[in-house]
């Protein structure tokens, strides 16, 4: 038997052993999820690119009806993981869990080249789990942007060698904060209004480096809303990136570290401002389901997770005096915030409450923007197709601001604006940045 | 199996990109919404227009390749499961709304258009297309026509068939036929339109349809009547109708259904109730008010615990959407959900509800019931596990009893989901041998080589079936 065949057999066997058959059977194939699935719609209704189709493919592999061939793997890779198929499924199929397990099986059976292994080791074991290292990478980026190298690189045309969206992505990255700013964040902040709650802040690795300004804004809003805040030092990356890249064991280790870091703080809520992380944090119970000593602790942790927008509304922040110069604003949902954390009215409520802001609903705001973690880098074509269709909808309402609630979505919408050449007419911002501007 | 020669011909008709036969594609077109049916086709073909459909059919007829036309694959009778192999024919390139004719009150569509997209388009112009199957967000008009689908508004407005004026159909020999037209009256020859509707893809391919529109009703009101026992709800249905009121909607859900639906939709359904009726009336405002007052009175007389009026269109719509999710929501409870479609005359609905309860107990199975009570069309749904063969046998027996009971009450084995392959063994129960033979000769006349969706409607074919799954 060739190694390739051997691998196929191993994969097939893992599918048989590891996929939860009851979950697969729970899909009764009604198709109610089809109209919500971006890849199904973008492929002119290819059943294989639909949630029902992907579940059937996975079941097909488990049942031994088809082999886990390249088409199968490509199809799973093309899934955005946006989970828009979940809230609409009357049977309550946990598509996200099915997908994650399937991807983990494929990844863990991959044969990687030595350099590939090294890069993954660096990214997954060294970089993301350790805030200090994130800070160091951030420093490099900062140096790149502020030293003048950036403009030299831009002029040199070196970037032309990269795919289109890499080039655009490079243009839309936010100004990177100075390394020294990153290191000195207070760990304990007092409420600036009558104290209504004690909250813990989950800073997130990307949010706390590249998007530090937004994190600062989040803390400031919480203080104004009447929250005492603790920011535990030993918190870790949420593990989503690991979990979604077939590095489940590392994800579990990170989850445990976070549970430990937060459980003794006696916080009413654990707040964050990145839907992508939140969705993973609320699912720690599932991630650690095979470790009984952790399940309860994971559940207690997850129950406290809340998006900043929810907490602000709960504390009547939208009734404060919020004001901005006149503008039309719209909101693009973060998929995981909407479909997993089920937060979608709070951000809209907050936006609508700002005097001067005319909130206009974006058609299909609940459809993924194509960012989806690192999807826009690895599935460029589909991602850009989705983004271009999104921008058509944006053009229909011509807002001056597109508001988002997740760093990935924010970059993607910035990229959309850049691609369409609309930079002089509109901008994309994170909800909390806009709110801070409005309250000041 | 498709020979190399035939494959090349088919490819030359539609282009390589519209002919697919990877394992992946075969797998995802091997099923529909029917449990326990799965079988791989040999290829998947997407024609772009009527001419290509005609050429495809000619070629398939020549090579005797089975054709399984498929909309969105939401049918519940294994109607698009390619149990004899062959090609699955898709209409994803034929999904336009060709015309909304405001003078003749018609809409002309291609078969691949999604029901709801068409409904939205005509409503935007102030028209009304009433048939609204619960799957309308996903189903195609081709599927609706070929299953003669009904919906929540069937009681007052009828089913798909009642709105079809004309069809463009491709016959298995490649001939393109126009039936009917934008006509209020037409008696030129046999009524092929009606023959083709509900024929489940066994006679020809619909490539275009002209449908009748009506003006939008002026007003609408929605109520939810709550009951402590099933039969009171069923008796309310018969009484409302015998009082000469025809509501738009008269839907029924039993307790287990209410519970799972509420679990999913969270619209505040009374989970303690044994049964609810969702009742709607539309029309001129005075009529709506008068009818609803009477309906409320009847429900209370029949021991309804409460009759709640929806306070806004959003609230009413949430209730309708919740009801539409009933079948899929039931799938939460057990691994396999098998639904039936037995239908009885409206006056017999209470007897049927009662009979289903008895059959459930007799065979020791779990049956939840919901459905279009006003149409006498119930969906007793069996919750089971396909891996438990013992239980599956009892389920089969229970369904047989339900069919027999329905026929005894003057009913039928399927009201709106079609016979497909799943119910084909029971067709004779309804039609008798002579009835089945008459239908077989029609099939023979249209499709002598039996290439159009073989194995459907009529039980057992020569080729062995490959059931996997
Ligand atoms: C949750 C759920 C709820 C449902 N609710 C209802 C309901 O309320 N009322 C109701 O009546 N049904 C209901 N159905 C059944 C089903 O949705 C309908 O029968 C629907 O019309 C099927 O549409 P489709 O596009 O999925 O067709 P498919 O399932 O793809 O095909 C249906 C039949 O039409 C044939 N066909 C499709 N297109 C063509 C064409 N162009 N030419 C020739 N033949 C063609 C196929 O061969 C097949 O026999 C429900 C199904 C589900 C899963
Ligand atoms: S995932 Fe849910 S909505 Fe989609 S086909 Fe399966 S049961 Fe239906
Ligand atoms: S996660 Fe998103 S892209 Fe993937 S199947 Fe679900 S809806 Fe489609």
PDB file of N, CA and C in Angstrom, chain B residues 73-117:
ATOM      1  N   UNK B  73     -34.453  19.301  -3.815  1.00  0.00           N
ATOM      2  CA  UNK B  73     -34.358  18.040  -3.077  1.00  0.00           C
ATOM      3  C   UNK B  73     -34.967  18.109  -1.688  1.00  0.00           C
ATOM      4  N   UNK B  74     -36.126  18.760  -1.547  1.00  0.00           N
ATOM      5  CA  UNK B  74     -36.776  18.809  -0.234  1.00  0.00           C
ATOM      6  C   UNK B  74     -37.996  17.900  -0.160  1.00  0.00           C
ATOM      7  N   UNK B  75     -38.236  17.150  -1.217  1.00  0.00           N
ATOM      8  CA  UNK B  75     -39.427  16.289  -1.171  1.00  0.00           C
ATOM      9  C   UNK B  75     -39.246  15.188  -0.142  1.00  0.00           C
ATOM     10  N   UNK B  76     -40.370  14.652   0.301  1.00  0.00           N
ATOM     11  CA  UNK B  76     -40.365  13.716   1.428  1.00  0.00           C
ATOM     12  C   UNK B  76     -40.819  12.326   1.019  1.00  0.00           C
ATOM     13  N   UNK B  77     -40.669  11.999  -0.265  1.00  0.00           N
ATOM     14  CA  UNK B  77     -41.132  10.700  -0.728  1.00  0.00           C
ATOM     15  C   UNK B  77     -40.072   9.984  -1.564  1.00  0.00           C
ATOM     16  N   UNK B  78     -38.818  10.375  -1.366  1.00  0.00           N
ATOM     17  CA  UNK B  78     -37.712   9.815  -2.144  1.00  0.00           C
ATOM     18  C   UNK B  78     -37.907  10.054  -3.637  1.00  0.00           C
ATOM     19  N   UNK B  79     -38.525  11.181  -3.966  1.00  0.00           N
ATOM     20  CA  UNK B  79     -38.823  11.495  -5.364  1.00  0.00           C
ATOM     21  C   UNK B  79     -37.612  11.874  -6.183  1.00  0.00           C
ATOM     22  N   UNK B  80     -36.536  12.315  -5.534  1.00  0.00           N
ATOM     23  CA  UNK B  80     -35.346  12.668  -6.313  1.00  0.00           C
ATOM     24  C   UNK B  80     -34.150  11.797  -5.927  1.00  0.00           C
ATOM     25  N   UNK B  81     -34.443  10.673  -5.291  1.00  0.00           N
ATOM     26  CA  UNK B  81     -33.346   9.776  -4.959  1.00  0.00           C
ATOM     27  C   UNK B  81     -33.094   8.875  -6.171  1.00  0.00           C
ATOM     28  N   UNK B  82     -31.881   8.946  -6.766  1.00  0.00           N
ATOM     29  CA  UNK B  82     -31.642   8.220  -8.014  1.00  0.00           C
ATOM     30  C   UNK B  82     -31.462   6.717  -7.782  1.00  0.00           C
ATOM     31  N   UNK B  83     -32.521   6.040  -7.417  1.00  0.00           N
ATOM     32  CA  UNK B  83     -32.399   4.629  -7.060  1.00  0.00           C
ATOM     33  C   UNK B  83     -32.081   3.732  -8.257  1.00  0.00           C
ATOM     34  N   UNK B  84     -32.230   4.277  -9.469  1.00  0.00           N
ATOM     35  CA  UNK B  84     -31.853   3.509 -10.648  1.00  0.00           C
ATOM     36  C   UNK B  84     -30.625   4.104 -11.331  1.00  0.00           C
ATOM     37  N   UNK B  85     -29.883   4.933 -10.607  1.00  0.00           N
ATOM     38  CA  UNK B  85     -28.727   5.591 -11.216  1.00  0.00           C
ATOM     39  C   UNK B  85     -29.163   6.598 -12.262  1.00  0.00           C
ATOM     40  N   UNK B  86     -28.306   6.813 -13.258  1.00  0.00           N
ATOM     41  CA  UNK B  86     -28.637   7.760 -14.312  1.00  0.00           C
ATOM     42  C   UNK B  86     -28.192   9.167 -13.974  1.00  0.00           C
ATOM     43  N   UNK B  87     -28.793  10.156 -14.653  1.00  0.00           N
ATOM     44  CA  UNK B  87     -28.356  11.525 -14.400  1.00  0.00           C
ATOM     45  C   UNK B  87     -29.373  12.275 -13.551  1.00  0.00           C
ATOM     46  N   UNK B  88     -28.826  13.110 -12.682  1.00  0.00           N
ATOM     47  CA  UNK B  88     -29.665  14.048 -11.943  1.00  0.00           C
ATOM     48  C   UNK B  88     -29.658  15.344 -12.745  1.00  0.00           C
ATOM     49  N   UNK B  89     -30.852  15.836 -13.049  1.00  0.00           N
ATOM     50  CA  UNK B  89     -30.973  17.036 -13.863  1.00  0.00           C
ATOM     51  C   UNK B  89     -31.266  18.234 -12.963  1.00  0.00           C
ATOM     52  N   UNK B  90     -30.380  19.236 -13.023  1.00  0.00           N
ATOM     53  CA  UNK B  90     -30.550  20.409 -12.156  1.00  0.00           C
ATOM     54  C   UNK B  90     -31.071  21.607 -12.958  1.00  0.00           C
ATOM     55  N   UNK B  91     -31.711  22.520 -12.246  1.00  0.00           N
ATOM     56  CA  UNK B  91     -32.241  23.716 -12.917  1.00  0.00           C
ATOM     57  C   UNK B  91     -31.616  24.983 -12.355  1.00  0.00           C
ATOM     58  N   UNK B  92     -30.353  24.864 -11.922  1.00  0.00           N
ATOM     59  CA  UNK B  92     -29.712  26.044 -11.321  1.00  0.00           C
ATOM     60  C   UNK B  92     -29.326  27.093 -12.352  1.00  0.00           C
ATOM     61  N   UNK B  93     -29.397  26.749 -13.653  1.00  0.00           N
ATOM     62  CA  UNK B  93     -29.208  27.789 -14.674  1.00  0.00           C
ATOM     63  C   UNK B  93     -30.554  28.253 -15.230  1.00  0.00           C
ATOM     64  N   UNK B  94     -31.612  27.652 -14.762  1.00  0.00           N
ATOM     65  CA  UNK B  94     -32.942  28.008 -15.290  1.00  0.00           C
ATOM     66  C   UNK B  94     -33.815  28.436 -14.123  1.00  0.00           C
ATOM     67  N   UNK B  95     -33.556  29.640 -13.626  1.00  0.00           N
ATOM     68  CA  UNK B  95     -34.260  30.048 -12.418  1.00  0.00           C
ATOM     69  C   UNK B  95     -34.781  31.484 -12.497  1.00  0.00           C
ATOM     70  N   UNK B  96     -35.067  31.921 -13.726  1.00  0.00           N
ATOM     71  CA  UNK B  96     -35.532  33.311 -13.885  1.00  0.00           C
ATOM     72  C   UNK B  96     -37.037  33.447 -13.722  1.00  0.00           C
ATOM     73  N   UNK B  97     -37.423  34.635 -13.271  1.00  0.00           N
ATOM     74  CA  UNK B  97     -38.823  35.026 -13.383  1.00  0.00           C
ATOM     75  C   UNK B  97     -38.896  35.712 -14.745  1.00  0.00           C
ATOM     76  N   UNK B  98     -39.571  35.097 -15.680  1.00  0.00           N
ATOM     77  CA  UNK B  98     -39.524  35.614 -17.044  1.00  0.00           C
ATOM     78  C   UNK B  98     -40.395  36.856 -17.201  1.00  0.00           C
ATOM     79  N   UNK B  99     -41.572  36.822 -16.571  1.00  0.00           N
ATOM     80  CA  UNK B  99     -42.474  37.955 -16.779  1.00  0.00           C
ATOM     81  C   UNK B  99     -43.547  37.999 -15.695  1.00  0.00           C
ATOM     82  N   UNK B 100     -43.864  39.207 -15.240  1.00  0.00           N
ATOM     83  CA  UNK B 100     -45.064  39.374 -14.427  1.00  0.00           C
ATOM     84  C   UNK B 100     -46.005  40.213 -15.281  1.00  0.00           C
ATOM     85  N   UNK B 101     -47.091  39.618 -15.713  1.00  0.00           N
ATOM     86  CA  UNK B 101     -48.011  40.273 -16.645  1.00  0.00           C
ATOM     87  C   UNK B 101     -49.143  40.902 -15.834  1.00  0.00           C
ATOM     88  N   UNK B 102     -49.063  42.223 -15.677  1.00  0.00           N
ATOM     89  CA  UNK B 102     -50.011  42.896 -14.792  1.00  0.00           C
ATOM     90  C   UNK B 102     -51.387  43.035 -15.431  1.00  0.00           C
ATOM     91  N   UNK B 103     -51.472  42.882 -16.760  1.00  0.00           N
ATOM     92  CA  UNK B 103     -52.783  42.978 -17.413  1.00  0.00           C
ATOM     93  C   UNK B 103     -53.546  41.673 -17.320  1.00  0.00           C
ATOM     94  N   UNK B 104     -52.819  40.569 -17.472  1.00  0.00           N
ATOM     95  CA  UNK B 104     -53.493  39.272 -17.417  1.00  0.00           C
ATOM     96  C   UNK B 104     -53.403  38.597 -16.058  1.00  0.00           C
ATOM     97  N   UNK B 105     -52.776  39.265 -15.112  1.00  0.00           N
ATOM     98  CA  UNK B 105     -52.573  38.699 -13.770  1.00  0.00           C
ATOM     99  C   UNK B 105     -51.895  37.326 -13.826  1.00  0.00           C
ATOM    100  N   UNK B 106     -50.736  37.287 -14.457  1.00  0.00           N
ATOM    101  CA  UNK B 106     -49.996  36.020 -14.517  1.00  0.00           C
ATOM    102  C   UNK B 106     -48.518  36.268 -14.229  1.00  0.00           C
ATOM    103  N   UNK B 107     -47.845  35.219 -13.812  1.00  0.00           N
ATOM    104  CA  UNK B 107     -46.394  35.266 -13.704  1.00  0.00           C
ATOM    105  C   UNK B 107     -45.851  34.048 -14.442  1.00  0.00           C
ATOM    106  N   UNK B 108     -44.778  34.269 -15.223  1.00  0.00           N
ATOM    107  CA  UNK B 108     -44.179  33.164 -15.960  1.00  0.00           C
ATOM    108  C   UNK B 108     -42.764  32.941 -15.435  1.00  0.00           C
ATOM    109  N   UNK B 109     -42.479  31.698 -15.068  1.00  0.00           N
ATOM    110  CA  UNK B 109     -41.188  31.413 -14.430  1.00  0.00           C
ATOM    111  C   UNK B 109     -40.497  30.204 -15.049  1.00  0.00           C
ATOM    112  N   UNK B 110     -39.200  30.126 -14.803  1.00  0.00           N
ATOM    113  CA  UNK B 110     -38.454  28.908 -15.111  1.00  0.00           C
ATOM    114  C   UNK B 110     -38.528  27.999 -13.880  1.00  0.00           C
ATOM    115  N   UNK B 111     -38.288  26.710 -14.066  1.00  0.00           N
ATOM    116  CA  UNK B 111     -38.541  25.775 -12.967  1.00  0.00           C
ATOM    117  C   UNK B 111     -37.629  25.947 -11.755  1.00  0.00           C
ATOM    118  N   UNK B 112     -36.439  26.517 -11.950  1.00  0.00           N
ATOM    119  CA  UNK B 112     -35.489  26.573 -10.842  1.00  0.00           C
ATOM    120  C   UNK B 112     -35.722  27.719  -9.874  1.00  0.00           C
ATOM    121  N   UNK B 113     -36.687  28.586 -10.155  1.00  0.00           N
ATOM    122  CA  UNK B 113     -36.888  29.735  -9.265  1.00  0.00           C
ATOM    123  C   UNK B 113     -37.348  29.244  -7.893  1.00  0.00           C
ATOM    124  N   UNK B 114     -36.832  29.867  -6.848  1.00  0.00           N
ATOM    125  CA  UNK B 114     -37.232  29.503  -5.484  1.00  0.00           C
ATOM    126  C   UNK B 114     -38.632  30.073  -5.227  1.00  0.00           C
ATOM    127  N   UNK B 115     -39.500  29.254  -4.655  1.00  0.00           N
ATOM    128  CA  UNK B 115     -40.893  29.655  -4.436  1.00  0.00           C
ATOM    129  C   UNK B 115     -40.989  31.031  -3.773  1.00  0.00           C
ATOM    130  N   UNK B 116     -40.255  31.214  -2.693  1.00  0.00           N
ATOM    131  CA  UNK B 116     -40.364  32.468  -1.949  1.00  0.00           C
ATOM    132  C   UNK B 116     -39.873  33.668  -2.775  1.00  0.00           C
ATOM    133  N   UNK B 117     -38.837  33.463  -3.578  1.00  0.00           N
ATOM    134  CA  UNK B 117     -38.352  34.566  -4.416  1.00  0.00           C
ATOM    135  C   UNK B 117     -39.446  35.024  -5.366  1.00  0.00           C
TER     136      UNK B 117
END
